[in-house]
Short mmCIF file of C-alpha atoms and ligand atoms in Angstrom, two decimals:
data_model
loop_
_atom_site.label_atom_id
_atom_site.label_comp_id
_atom_site.label_asym_id
_atom_site.label_seq_id
_atom_site.Cartn_x
_atom_site.Cartn_y
_atom_site.Cartn_z
CA MET A 1 81.20 -65.01 -78.30
CA GLN A 2 83.36 -61.90 -78.34
CA HIS A 3 81.47 -58.63 -78.12
CA GLU A 4 82.25 -56.08 -80.85
CA TYR A 5 82.79 -52.79 -79.03
CA ALA A 6 81.75 -49.53 -80.66
CA VAL A 7 85.07 -48.13 -79.46
CA SER A 8 88.43 -49.71 -80.11
CA LEU A 9 89.23 -51.47 -76.85
CA PRO A 10 91.38 -54.43 -75.93
CA GLN A 11 89.37 -57.62 -75.42
CA PRO A 12 89.07 -58.57 -71.75
CA ASP A 13 90.71 -61.87 -70.81
CA ALA A 14 88.42 -64.86 -70.18
CA ILE A 15 88.32 -64.44 -66.39
CA SER A 16 87.49 -60.72 -66.60
CA ALA A 17 84.87 -61.37 -69.29
CA ALA A 18 83.20 -64.02 -67.10
CA HIS A 19 83.28 -61.64 -64.13
CA SER A 20 81.69 -58.89 -66.21
CA GLU A 21 78.99 -61.31 -67.35
CA ARG A 22 78.17 -62.10 -63.68
CA CYS A 23 78.00 -58.39 -62.87
CA ALA A 24 75.76 -57.86 -65.94
CA GLY A 25 73.51 -60.70 -64.70
CA TYR A 26 73.20 -58.99 -61.32
CA ILE A 27 72.26 -55.69 -62.99
CA ARG A 28 69.77 -57.43 -65.31
CA ALA A 29 68.06 -58.91 -62.24
CA ARG A 30 67.81 -55.40 -60.68
CA ILE A 31 66.33 -54.10 -63.95
CA HIS A 32 63.82 -56.95 -63.95
CA ASP A 33 62.92 -56.29 -60.25
CA ALA A 34 62.41 -52.61 -61.06
CA GLY A 35 59.90 -53.45 -63.83
CA GLY A 36 62.08 -52.93 -66.93
CA SER A 37 64.56 -50.10 -66.29
CA ILE A 38 66.73 -48.47 -63.62
CA SER A 39 68.11 -44.93 -63.44
CA PHE A 40 71.63 -44.43 -64.78
CA ALA A 41 72.72 -43.54 -61.21
CA GLU A 42 71.55 -46.99 -60.06
CA PHE A 43 73.31 -48.64 -63.00
CA MET A 44 76.56 -46.79 -62.18
CA HIS A 45 76.19 -47.71 -58.51
CA TYR A 46 75.82 -51.43 -59.31
CA ALA A 47 78.57 -51.43 -61.98
CA LEU A 48 81.00 -49.90 -59.48
CA TYR A 49 79.82 -51.13 -56.07
CA ALA A 50 77.58 -54.25 -56.36
CA PRO A 51 78.83 -56.48 -53.52
CA GLY A 52 81.62 -58.76 -54.78
CA LEU A 53 80.87 -57.82 -58.41
CA GLY A 54 81.18 -54.06 -58.94
CA TYR A 55 84.40 -52.54 -60.25
CA TYR A 56 85.51 -51.19 -56.86
CA ALA A 57 83.93 -53.97 -54.83
CA ALA A 58 85.75 -56.83 -56.57
CA GLY A 59 89.39 -57.72 -57.09
CA ALA A 60 90.22 -55.99 -60.41
CA ARG A 61 93.73 -54.47 -60.47
CA LYS A 62 92.31 -50.95 -61.11
CA PHE A 63 95.31 -48.67 -60.40
CA GLY A 64 98.73 -48.41 -62.04
CA ASP A 65 100.29 -49.74 -65.23
CA ALA A 66 98.52 -53.11 -65.09
CA GLY A 67 95.20 -51.51 -64.17
CA ASP A 68 92.81 -49.15 -65.93
CA PHE A 69 93.86 -45.65 -64.85
CA VAL A 70 96.37 -43.79 -62.70
CA THR A 71 95.71 -41.22 -60.01
CA ALA A 72 98.10 -38.57 -58.64
CA PRO A 73 99.28 -40.61 -55.62
CA GLU A 74 99.98 -43.54 -57.95
CA ILE A 75 102.05 -41.33 -60.25
CA SER A 76 104.33 -39.83 -57.64
CA PRO A 77 104.96 -39.64 -53.89
CA LEU A 78 105.35 -35.87 -54.39
CA PHE A 79 101.57 -35.44 -54.47
CA GLY A 80 101.10 -36.90 -50.99
CA ARG A 81 104.14 -35.03 -49.67
CA VAL A 82 102.71 -31.66 -50.72
CA VAL A 83 99.26 -32.59 -49.35
CA ALA A 84 100.99 -33.40 -46.04
CA ARG A 85 102.88 -30.08 -46.00
CA GLN A 86 99.59 -28.25 -46.54
CA SER A 87 97.84 -30.24 -43.82
CA ALA A 88 100.58 -29.96 -41.17
CA GLY A 89 99.71 -26.40 -40.06
CA VAL A 90 96.03 -27.29 -39.66
CA LEU A 91 96.81 -30.47 -37.70
CA ARG A 92 99.12 -28.52 -35.38
CA SER A 93 96.55 -25.79 -34.76
CA VAL A 94 93.52 -28.04 -34.06
CA PRO A 95 93.71 -29.70 -30.65
CA GLY A 96 93.33 -33.47 -30.99
CA GLY A 97 93.56 -33.15 -34.79
CA SER A 98 93.12 -36.33 -36.84
CA LEU A 99 93.08 -36.96 -40.56
CA LEU A 100 90.10 -38.61 -42.26
CA GLU A 101 90.67 -39.92 -45.80
CA PHE A 102 87.78 -41.07 -47.97
CA GLY A 103 88.26 -43.64 -50.72
CA ALA A 104 91.94 -44.34 -50.07
CA GLY A 105 92.40 -46.57 -53.16
CA SER A 106 95.62 -48.56 -52.94
CA GLY A 107 96.65 -46.69 -49.75
CA ARG A 108 99.55 -44.83 -51.42
CA LEU A 109 98.29 -41.36 -50.50
CA ALA A 110 97.90 -42.35 -46.85
CA LEU A 111 101.41 -43.81 -46.92
CA GLU A 112 103.10 -40.64 -48.21
CA VAL A 113 101.00 -38.28 -46.12
CA LEU A 114 101.77 -40.19 -42.93
CA ARG A 115 105.49 -40.53 -43.74
CA THR A 116 105.78 -36.80 -44.42
CA LEU A 117 103.74 -35.72 -41.39
CA ASP A 118 106.02 -37.91 -39.29
CA GLU A 119 109.07 -36.09 -40.73
CA LEU A 120 107.40 -32.72 -40.09
CA ASP A 121 106.56 -33.76 -36.54
CA ALA A 122 102.87 -33.13 -37.21
CA LEU A 123 101.37 -36.62 -36.98
CA PRO A 124 97.58 -36.75 -36.59
CA VAL A 125 96.20 -38.39 -33.46
CA GLU A 126 94.51 -40.89 -35.80
CA TYR A 127 94.62 -41.50 -39.56
CA ARG A 128 91.07 -42.59 -40.25
CA ILE A 129 90.08 -44.23 -43.53
CA MET A 130 86.53 -44.57 -44.86
CA GLU A 131 86.55 -47.04 -47.75
CA VAL A 132 83.44 -48.62 -49.25
CA SER A 133 85.37 -51.37 -51.04
CA ALA A 134 86.31 -54.40 -48.91
CA ASP A 135 88.91 -55.39 -51.51
CA LEU A 136 90.64 -51.99 -51.39
CA ARG A 137 90.41 -51.84 -47.64
CA GLU A 138 92.37 -55.09 -47.46
CA ARG A 139 94.98 -53.77 -49.88
CA GLN A 140 95.31 -50.55 -47.84
CA GLN A 141 95.77 -52.54 -44.63
CA ARG A 142 98.46 -54.72 -46.19
CA LEU A 143 100.41 -51.77 -47.63
CA LEU A 144 100.24 -49.54 -44.56
CA HIS A 145 101.02 -52.28 -42.07
CA GLU A 146 104.01 -53.43 -44.15
CA GLU A 147 105.41 -49.99 -44.87
CA LEU A 148 104.60 -48.15 -41.64
CA PRO A 149 104.69 -50.72 -38.83
CA GLY A 150 105.66 -48.00 -36.33
CA LEU A 151 102.52 -45.98 -37.10
CA ALA A 152 100.07 -48.88 -37.42
CA GLU A 153 98.21 -48.16 -34.20
CA ARG A 154 97.32 -44.65 -35.38
CA ILE A 155 95.65 -45.93 -38.57
CA CYS A 156 92.07 -47.12 -38.36
CA TRP A 157 89.32 -48.04 -40.82
CA LEU A 158 85.82 -46.78 -40.13
CA ASP A 159 82.62 -48.60 -41.08
CA ARG A 160 80.51 -45.47 -40.94
CA MET A 161 80.87 -41.73 -40.74
CA PRO A 162 82.39 -40.78 -37.36
CA ASP A 163 80.17 -38.86 -34.93
CA ALA A 164 82.69 -36.02 -34.92
CA HIS A 165 85.95 -35.11 -36.62
CA ARG A 166 88.59 -32.44 -35.94
CA GLY A 167 91.57 -31.86 -38.19
CA VAL A 168 91.77 -32.62 -41.92
CA VAL A 169 89.45 -34.43 -44.34
CA LEU A 170 90.97 -35.61 -47.59
CA ALA A 171 89.48 -37.15 -50.73
CA ASN A 172 91.30 -37.62 -54.02
CA GLU A 173 89.14 -38.66 -56.98
CA VAL A 174 86.28 -39.82 -54.80
CA LEU A 175 83.59 -37.34 -55.88
CA ASP A 176 84.01 -38.44 -59.49
CA ALA A 177 83.38 -42.06 -58.45
CA LEU A 178 79.97 -41.26 -56.94
CA PRO A 179 77.01 -42.25 -59.16
CA VAL A 180 75.46 -39.48 -61.26
CA GLU A 181 72.05 -39.02 -62.84
CA ARG A 182 71.98 -38.48 -66.62
CA PHE A 183 69.30 -36.34 -68.19
CA ILE A 184 68.14 -35.21 -71.58
CA ARG A 185 66.45 -31.84 -72.09
CA ARG A 186 63.52 -31.84 -74.47
CA LYS A 187 61.19 -29.00 -75.45
CA ASP A 188 58.43 -30.46 -73.31
CA GLY A 189 60.46 -31.15 -70.20
CA VAL A 190 63.41 -32.83 -68.52
CA TYR A 191 63.82 -36.59 -69.08
CA GLN A 192 65.81 -39.06 -67.03
CA LEU A 193 68.12 -41.43 -68.91
CA ARG A 194 67.52 -44.95 -67.65
CA VAL A 195 69.07 -48.29 -68.48
CA ALA A 196 67.05 -51.23 -69.83
CA ASP A 197 68.02 -54.69 -71.04
CA GLU A 198 67.31 -55.41 -74.71
CA ALA A 199 68.04 -59.00 -75.65
CA GLY A 200 71.06 -59.16 -73.35
CA GLU A 201 72.45 -55.69 -74.21
CA PHE A 202 72.12 -52.68 -71.93
CA VAL A 203 70.50 -49.74 -73.70
CA PHE A 204 69.47 -46.22 -72.71
CA VAL A 205 65.78 -45.40 -72.54
CA ASP A 206 64.24 -42.24 -71.16
CA GLU A 207 61.24 -41.24 -69.09
CA PRO A 208 60.00 -37.92 -67.71
CA ALA A 209 62.42 -37.08 -64.87
CA PRO A 210 61.29 -37.57 -61.29
CA GLY A 211 60.73 -34.31 -59.37
CA VAL A 212 64.12 -34.18 -57.63
CA LEU A 213 66.04 -34.52 -60.89
CA ALA A 214 63.78 -32.16 -62.87
CA SER A 215 64.11 -29.51 -60.14
CA ALA A 216 67.90 -29.94 -60.00
CA VAL A 217 68.17 -29.46 -63.79
CA GLU A 218 65.83 -26.46 -63.74
CA ALA A 219 67.82 -24.89 -60.89
CA ILE A 220 71.01 -25.27 -62.96
CA GLU A 221 69.29 -23.63 -65.95
CA THR A 222 68.23 -20.72 -63.74
CA ASP A 223 71.77 -20.40 -62.43
CA VAL A 224 73.44 -20.43 -65.86
CA GLY A 225 70.73 -18.10 -67.16
CA ALA A 226 69.37 -20.14 -70.08
CA ARG A 227 67.39 -23.25 -70.84
CA PHE A 228 69.47 -26.10 -72.28
CA PRO A 229 69.01 -26.62 -76.04
CA ASP A 230 66.69 -29.40 -77.22
CA ALA A 231 68.30 -32.89 -76.94
CA TYR A 232 71.07 -31.63 -74.60
CA VAL A 233 72.43 -34.54 -72.53
CA SER A 234 74.44 -34.15 -69.35
CA GLU A 235 74.83 -35.37 -65.79
CA VAL A 236 73.85 -34.10 -62.36
CA SER A 237 75.43 -35.46 -59.22
CA LEU A 238 72.87 -35.53 -56.44
CA ALA A 239 75.27 -37.74 -54.44
CA ALA A 240 78.33 -35.43 -54.31
CA PRO A 241 76.68 -32.43 -52.56
CA ALA A 242 74.82 -34.84 -50.23
CA TRP A 243 78.14 -36.50 -49.36
CA LEU A 244 79.72 -33.13 -48.61
CA ARG A 245 76.79 -32.12 -46.39
CA ASP A 246 77.26 -35.37 -44.42
CA VAL A 247 80.99 -34.69 -44.00
CA ALA A 248 80.35 -31.06 -43.00
CA LYS A 249 77.93 -32.21 -40.29
CA VAL A 250 80.68 -34.08 -38.45
CA LEU A 251 83.54 -31.59 -38.99
CA GLU A 252 83.83 -29.56 -35.78
CA GLN A 253 87.01 -27.70 -36.71
CA GLY A 254 89.45 -28.12 -39.56
CA MET A 255 89.91 -28.30 -43.30
CA ILE A 256 88.49 -30.40 -46.16
CA LEU A 257 90.69 -30.90 -49.24
CA LEU A 258 88.93 -32.34 -52.29
CA PHE A 259 90.82 -33.10 -55.50
CA ASP A 260 88.99 -34.12 -58.64
CA TYR A 261 88.61 -33.75 -62.37
CA GLY A 262 86.13 -30.93 -62.62
CA VAL A 263 85.13 -27.43 -63.67
CA SER A 264 82.81 -24.63 -62.63
CA ARG A 265 79.08 -24.95 -63.42
CA ARG A 266 79.29 -22.49 -66.31
CA ASP A 267 81.88 -24.69 -68.06
CA TYR A 268 80.19 -27.93 -67.03
CA TYR A 269 76.93 -26.96 -68.69
CA ALA A 270 78.37 -25.05 -71.68
CA ASP A 271 76.30 -25.42 -74.86
CA ASP A 272 78.98 -27.47 -76.59
CA ARG A 273 79.16 -30.02 -73.73
CA ASP A 274 75.96 -31.60 -74.95
CA GLU A 275 77.04 -35.16 -74.22
CA GLY A 276 78.07 -34.55 -70.64
CA TRP A 277 81.23 -35.42 -68.72
CA LEU A 278 81.06 -39.15 -68.17
CA ARG A 279 84.31 -41.03 -68.87
CA CYS A 280 84.98 -44.75 -68.84
CA HIS A 281 88.42 -46.33 -68.41
CA PHE A 282 89.43 -49.80 -69.44
CA ARG A 283 93.10 -50.76 -69.58
CA HIS A 284 94.21 -47.14 -69.97
CA ARG A 285 91.79 -46.42 -72.84
CA ALA A 286 89.31 -43.66 -72.15
CA HIS A 287 85.97 -43.85 -73.94
CA SER A 288 82.38 -42.84 -73.41
CA ASP A 289 80.26 -46.01 -73.48
CA PRO A 290 79.31 -46.67 -69.84
CA LEU A 291 77.00 -49.59 -70.64
CA ILE A 292 79.69 -52.07 -71.71
CA LEU A 293 82.09 -54.09 -69.54
CA PRO A 294 80.14 -53.67 -66.27
CA GLY A 295 82.24 -54.54 -63.24
CA ILE A 296 85.56 -54.43 -65.11
CA GLN A 297 85.74 -50.84 -66.31
CA ASP A 298 85.88 -47.66 -64.27
CA LEU A 299 83.09 -45.10 -64.69
CA THR A 300 83.67 -41.51 -63.62
CA ALA A 301 81.93 -38.20 -64.12
CA TRP A 302 83.74 -34.87 -63.82
CA VAL A 303 82.64 -32.73 -60.92
CA ASP A 304 80.57 -29.52 -61.00
CA PHE A 305 82.61 -27.68 -58.36
CA SER A 306 79.98 -24.92 -58.10
CA ALA A 307 77.61 -27.55 -56.66
CA ILE A 308 80.27 -28.46 -54.09
CA ALA A 309 80.80 -24.79 -53.18
CA GLU A 310 77.01 -24.34 -52.76
CA ALA A 311 76.73 -27.40 -50.50
CA ALA A 312 79.69 -26.08 -48.49
CA ALA A 313 78.06 -22.67 -48.06
CA ASP A 314 74.72 -24.32 -47.07
CA SER A 315 76.63 -26.29 -44.43
CA GLY A 316 78.30 -23.20 -42.94
CA LEU A 317 81.78 -24.00 -44.29
CA ASP A 318 84.17 -21.32 -45.54
CA ILE A 319 85.93 -21.68 -48.88
CA LEU A 320 89.71 -21.48 -48.47
CA GLY A 321 90.29 -21.57 -52.20
CA TYR A 322 89.70 -23.33 -55.51
CA VAL A 323 92.82 -23.92 -57.59
CA SER A 324 94.17 -26.23 -60.27
CA GLN A 325 96.18 -29.24 -59.09
CA SER A 326 99.24 -27.64 -60.69
CA GLN A 327 98.73 -24.44 -58.69
CA PHE A 328 98.15 -26.42 -55.50
CA LEU A 329 101.45 -28.27 -55.94
CA LEU A 330 103.49 -25.25 -57.05
CA ALA A 331 102.27 -22.90 -54.31
CA GLY A 332 102.12 -25.77 -51.83
CA GLY A 333 105.83 -26.53 -51.77
CA ILE A 334 106.70 -29.01 -54.56
CA ASP A 335 109.87 -26.96 -55.13
CA ALA A 336 110.99 -27.58 -51.55
CA GLU A 337 110.37 -31.29 -52.10
CA LEU A 338 112.69 -31.12 -55.12
CA SER A 339 115.51 -29.26 -53.38
CA ASP A 340 117.87 -32.25 -53.67
CA PHE A 341 117.02 -32.77 -57.37
CA ALA A 342 120.50 -31.75 -58.61
CA GLY A 343 122.13 -34.36 -56.38
CA MET A 344 119.91 -37.23 -57.56
CA PRO A 345 121.24 -39.96 -59.89
CA ILE A 346 120.28 -39.23 -63.49
CA GLU A 347 117.69 -42.04 -63.65
CA SER A 348 115.91 -40.61 -60.59
CA GLN A 349 116.05 -37.12 -62.10
CA LEU A 350 114.44 -38.34 -65.32
CA ARG A 351 111.76 -40.30 -63.45
CA THR A 352 110.98 -37.40 -61.11
CA ALA A 353 110.86 -34.88 -63.97
CA ALA A 354 108.40 -37.10 -65.86
CA GLN A 355 106.20 -37.44 -62.74
CA VAL A 356 106.20 -33.67 -62.13
CA LYS A 357 105.18 -33.11 -65.76
CA ILE A 358 102.15 -35.41 -65.51
CA LEU A 359 101.09 -33.85 -62.21
CA THR A 360 101.45 -30.23 -63.32
CA LEU A 361 101.26 -29.78 -67.11
CA PRO A 362 98.05 -28.14 -68.34
CA GLY A 363 97.24 -30.84 -70.94
CA GLU A 364 97.45 -33.49 -68.20
CA MET A 365 96.15 -33.52 -64.66
CA GLY A 366 97.73 -30.13 -63.87
CA GLU A 367 94.78 -28.16 -65.18
CA ASN A 368 91.98 -30.73 -65.38
CA VAL A 369 92.15 -31.72 -61.73
CA LYS A 370 91.10 -29.00 -59.30
CA CYS A 371 91.40 -28.74 -55.55
CA ILE A 372 88.80 -27.05 -53.42
CA GLY A 373 89.72 -26.27 -49.82
CA LEU A 374 86.93 -25.82 -47.26
CA ALA A 375 87.17 -24.88 -43.61
CA ARG A 376 85.25 -24.81 -40.38
CA GLY A 377 86.50 -22.57 -37.54
CA ASP A 378 89.73 -20.77 -37.08
CA ILE A 379 92.52 -22.57 -38.95
CA PRO A 380 95.63 -21.34 -40.80
CA ARG A 381 95.06 -20.96 -44.56
CA PRO A 382 97.45 -23.26 -46.43
CA ALA A 383 99.89 -21.50 -48.78
CA ALA A 384 98.57 -23.63 -51.69
CA PHE A 385 95.56 -21.28 -51.92
CA ASP A 386 97.58 -18.05 -51.71
CA SER A 387 97.65 -17.31 -55.44
CA ALA A 388 95.64 -17.97 -58.62
CA ASP A 389 92.52 -18.68 -56.56
CA ARG A 390 89.51 -19.20 -58.86
CA THR A 391 86.76 -19.25 -56.25
CA HIS A 392 85.12 -16.33 -58.10
CA THR A 393 84.46 -18.63 -61.09
CA LEU A 394 82.26 -20.98 -59.03
C1 SAM B 401 89.02 -43.37 -58.32
S1 SAM B 401 89.31 -44.20 -56.81
C2 SAM B 401 90.49 -43.11 -56.06
C3 SAM B 401 91.38 -43.80 -55.08
C4 SAM B 401 92.45 -42.97 -54.38
N1 SAM B 401 91.89 -41.87 -53.65
C5 SAM B 401 93.49 -42.49 -55.34
O1 SAM B 401 93.61 -41.28 -55.53
O2 SAM B 401 94.21 -43.33 -55.91
C6 SAM B 401 87.81 -43.92 -55.89
C7 SAM B 401 87.86 -44.45 -54.48
O3 SAM B 401 86.71 -43.99 -53.75
C8 SAM B 401 86.11 -45.07 -53.04
N2 SAM B 401 84.73 -44.66 -52.73
C9 SAM B 401 83.69 -44.49 -53.56
N3 SAM B 401 82.59 -44.03 -52.90
C10 SAM B 401 82.97 -43.85 -51.63
C11 SAM B 401 82.30 -43.38 -50.45
N4 SAM B 401 81.02 -43.01 -50.49
N5 SAM B 401 83.00 -43.35 -49.30
C12 SAM B 401 84.28 -43.74 -49.25
N6 SAM B 401 84.97 -44.20 -50.32
C13 SAM B 401 84.33 -44.25 -51.50
C14 SAM B 401 86.35 -46.23 -53.98
O4 SAM B 401 86.16 -47.49 -53.40
C15 SAM B 401 87.83 -45.95 -54.36
O5 SAM B 401 88.71 -46.33 -53.32
#
């Protein structure tokens, strides 16, 4: 039977639908084991990462035209080239500097960064990749070994956080793929949104929030200076700051560059954002029903960058800057990358111009995606953070 979606979405093909049903079965079993409901963070974790079944853990196409969404490195090589330019100075100044990329997706960012660092004579000792998805890890290995055979021995995949890292840490759209808690504020307290199974359909139920979540929500209210209105729904990422603290622990000297859809806490928890920041992507349609299509749709939640800045400060990191993606690319040298634009064939000019638009225009990723730069120790500050820094808004 075909499911009638509340949003207008294309029907999944038979193979995808069967895969989603298997993933749903796995989640139903977890709900049963847990006595009737699981937190939304657990649901999101299983829908994205259940072994062999979750969206990132299994073989769905995910990126690009035939997938569900596009990311900056999939749109244009220019993104990776500017990231490389901004990393080169740090890699040169840190003895034994390596690059550590989290969640490398299809491997395209690694490909462009390595190619450009090679041209700039600033190759890292190692290009380390931490990837939770076995499927994506395989795709990354295939792409990088095919395209960069001469650099293959520098590229390695890690199974766990390294004991120490010096150089650059990079993550594009990884924080927004970490599971979030959802909450609802009521007059008598903070409630956790949980997922239950009602006759084969996933539904939200709520229960008084456990202490960690209630305290996190109350701390946000104290920070923004007001209690959320009754029935206000939003998300809190407990995972993103914890992830950053883990990364900070191993960074001895160097820079962390994090790119993601996100805003400052004040904007994140504005009164009119009373349904939160969760987005779901299926075949290039964005919608807000996370409980359908488990295992075959992407689930993401925008990032509260103030929480990232706080975790950085707690971990003794300095903030180099917080800028829009557009600002990062413009101040970071995209113009130098386009210096031969006039000499390009017209088709390449049109393609490049369209890519630059998507990467930099305010209505697109240009403004919605932000980059926060963090540092440990004495490193040169990349030019990308020289102007229009918004750290004061965090
Ligand atoms: C939205 S995709 C972004 C992929 C890629 N960075 C890009 O820009 O195209 C999220 C990526 O993060 C990975 N991921 C999620 N949690 C992770 C974690 N804790 N450590 C490392 N990778 C993770 C996913 O498997 C996936 O590769």
